[in-house]
Amino acid sequence: ETGVTQTPRHLVMGMTNKKSLKCEQHLGHNAMYWYKQSAKKPLELMFVYNFKEQTENNSVPSRFSPECPNSSHLFLHLHTLQPEDSALYLCASSQGLAEYNEQFFGPGTRLTVL
Amino acid sequence: EDQVTQSPEALRLQEGESSSLNCSYTVSGLRGLFWYRQDPGKGPEFLFTLYSAGEEKEKERLKATLTKKESFLHITAPKPEDSATYLCAGGVYGGATNKLIFGTGTLLAVQP
């Protein structure tokens, strides 16, 4: 158990649906991350939050909308997605943004867009 | 462009057959080389961080080493439970954000 939980674990949605992914960390960390993992591709950083403030948006399409209400919770709101958005979405957290802070990952949400 | 390349893409070993996984990197201002293990259907699990050339770290049957251009993950006498995808990542600290640049991973299968 890494201390980072994600719900749901699996999600199937149509292109016109709106859904949200949830991440919660129980490690007392201050920084949280969203990554996208597609087959045969490296993990791709999407967003970074530190103390609830967004510090990185890696040119992510606006159909992905993150929300970080506090340092323990992170959401990814999804709307009008495309089939190529199907992937494993991983949440991670770290103590802070300093260079020596390891990132700890949740189990991921497997998203399928029909 | 910052890049991390892992080889081989897949590796099949017999139980007890030692081998090494390679991670080569071209990352400006590298701030740590990270190794993770990922089991099917799970998120990556942190294994090691290496910060300077010559550094080595060990955990059970795994030993990670770092040079100025690459890192190796040595697996000694592997067991079937070591089967997983092993990911390496270069740490980049941009002043405001701690980023990890990941490779595509090595899928290791250890057969009994």
CSV table of C-alpha atoms in Angstrom, one decimal, chain A:
chain,number,residue,atom,x,y,z
A,1,GLU,CA,0.0,0.0,0.0
A,2,THR,CA,1.7,3.2,-1.2
A,3,GLY,CA,-0.6,5.6,0.7
A,4,VAL,CA,-2.0,7.0,-2.6
A,5,THR,CA,-5.5,5.9,-3.5
A,6,GLN,CA,-7.4,6.5,-6.8
A,7,THR,CA,-11.0,6.0,-7.7
A,8,PRO,CA,-12.5,4.6,-9.8
A,9,ARG,CA,-10.0,1.9,-10.8
A,10,HIS,CA,-11.7,1.4,-14.2
A,11,LEU,CA,-13.9,3.8,-16.2
A,12,VAL,CA,-15.6,3.5,-19.5
A,13,MET,CA,-17.1,6.6,-21.0
A,14,GLY,CA,-18.5,7.9,-24.2
A,15,MET,CA,-17.1,10.9,-26.0
A,16,THR,CA,-20.0,13.1,-24.8
A,17,ASN,CA,-19.9,12.1,-21.1
A,18,LYS,CA,-18.5,14.1,-18.2
A,19,LYS,CA,-16.7,12.2,-15.5
A,20,SER,CA,-14.1,12.8,-12.8
A,21,LEU,CA,-11.1,10.9,-11.4
A,22,LYS,CA,-10.2,11.2,-7.8
A,23,CYS,CA,-6.9,10.9,-6.0
A,24,GLU,CA,-6.2,11.0,-2.3
A,25,GLN,CA,-2.9,10.8,-0.6
A,26,HIS,CA,-2.4,9.8,3.1
A,27,LEU,CA,1.3,10.5,3.3
A,28,GLY,CA,1.2,14.1,4.5
A,29,HIS,CA,2.7,15.3,1.2
A,30,ASN,CA,2.4,18.8,-0.3
A,31,ALA,CA,2.8,18.1,-4.0
A,32,MET,CA,0.5,16.1,-6.3
A,33,TYR,CA,0.8,15.0,-9.9
A,34,TRP,CA,-1.3,13.6,-12.7
A,35,TYR,CA,0.4,11.4,-15.3
A,36,LYS,CA,-0.9,9.6,-18.4
A,37,GLN,CA,0.5,6.1,-19.3
A,38,SER,CA,-0.2,4.8,-22.7
A,39,ALA,CA,1.0,1.4,-24.1
A,40,LYS,CA,4.6,1.5,-25.4
A,41,LYS,CA,5.0,5.2,-24.4
A,42,PRO,CA,6.8,6.7,-21.4
A,43,LEU,CA,4.7,8.1,-18.5
A,44,GLU,CA,3.7,11.6,-19.5
A,45,LEU,CA,3.4,14.3,-16.9
A,46,MET,CA,0.1,16.3,-17.2
A,47,PHE,CA,-0.2,18.5,-14.2
A,48,VAL,CA,1.6,19.4,-11.0
A,49,TYR,CA,0.2,21.0,-7.8
A,50,ASN,CA,2.1,22.3,-4.8
A,51,PHE,CA,0.2,23.4,-1.7
A,52,LYS,CA,-3.0,23.4,-3.9
A,53,GLU,CA,-1.5,25.7,-6.5
A,54,GLN,CA,-0.9,24.5,-10.0
A,55,THR,CA,2.8,24.8,-10.9
A,56,GLU,CA,2.8,22.8,-14.2
A,57,ASN,CA,0.5,22.3,-17.1
A,58,ASN,CA,2.3,20.2,-19.7
A,59,SER,CA,0.3,21.5,-22.7
A,60,VAL,CA,-2.7,19.3,-21.8
A,61,PRO,CA,-5.9,19.8,-23.9
A,62,SER,CA,-8.6,21.7,-22.1
A,63,ARG,CA,-10.9,18.7,-22.1
A,64,PHE,CA,-8.8,17.6,-19.1
A,65,SER,CA,-9.5,19.9,-16.1
A,66,PRO,CA,-7.6,19.4,-12.8
A,67,GLU,CA,-8.8,20.5,-9.4
A,68,CYS,CA,-6.8,20.5,-6.1
A,69,PRO,CA,-9.0,21.6,-3.2
A,70,ASN,CA,-6.3,20.8,-0.6
A,71,SER,CA,-2.9,19.1,-0.4
A,72,SER,CA,-4.5,15.6,0.1
A,73,HIS,CA,-7.0,15.5,-2.7
A,74,LEU,CA,-6.6,15.9,-6.5
A,75,PHE,CA,-9.3,15.5,-9.2
A,76,LEU,CA,-9.2,15.3,-12.9
A,77,HIS,CA,-12.4,16.3,-14.6
A,78,LEU,CA,-13.0,14.8,-18.0
A,79,HIS,CA,-15.3,16.0,-20.8
A,80,THR,CA,-15.7,15.4,-24.5
A,81,LEU,CA,-12.8,13.0,-24.6
A,82,GLN,CA,-11.4,11.3,-27.7
A,83,PRO,CA,-10.7,7.6,-28.1
A,84,GLU,CA,-7.0,8.4,-28.1
A,85,ASP,CA,-7.4,9.6,-24.5
A,86,SER,CA,-7.8,6.0,-23.4
A,87,ALA,CA,-5.0,5.2,-21.1
A,88,LEU,CA,-4.0,4.5,-17.5
A,89,TYR,CA,-4.1,7.8,-15.5
A,90,LEU,CA,-1.8,7.8,-12.5
A,91,CYS,CA,-1.7,10.1,-9.6
A,92,ALA,CA,1.4,10.7,-7.6
A,93,SER,CA,2.5,12.7,-4.6
A,94,SER,CA,5.8,13.9,-3.1
A,95,GLN,CA,6.8,15.7,0.1
A,96,GLY,CA,7.5,18.8,-1.9
A,97,LEU,CA,8.9,20.0,-5.2
A,98,ALA,CA,12.6,19.9,-4.2
A,99,GLU,CA,14.9,17.8,-6.3
A,100,TYR,CA,15.3,15.1,-3.7
A,101,ASN,CA,11.7,14.3,-3.1
A,102,GLU,CA,10.7,10.9,-4.4
A,103,GLN,CA,7.3,10.6,-6.0
A,104,PHE,CA,4.9,7.9,-4.8
A,105,PHE,CA,2.2,6.6,-7.2
A,106,GLY,CA,-1.4,5.4,-6.8
A,107,PRO,CA,-2.7,2.3,-8.6
A,108,GLY,CA,-4.2,4.3,-11.5
A,109,THR,CA,-7.5,4.6,-13.2
A,110,ARG,CA,-7.8,2.6,-16.5
A,111,LEU,CA,-9.9,4.8,-18.8
A,112,THR,CA,-11.5,3.6,-21.9
A,113,VAL,CA,-13.2,6.2,-24.2
A,114,LEU,CA,-15.7,4.8,-26.7
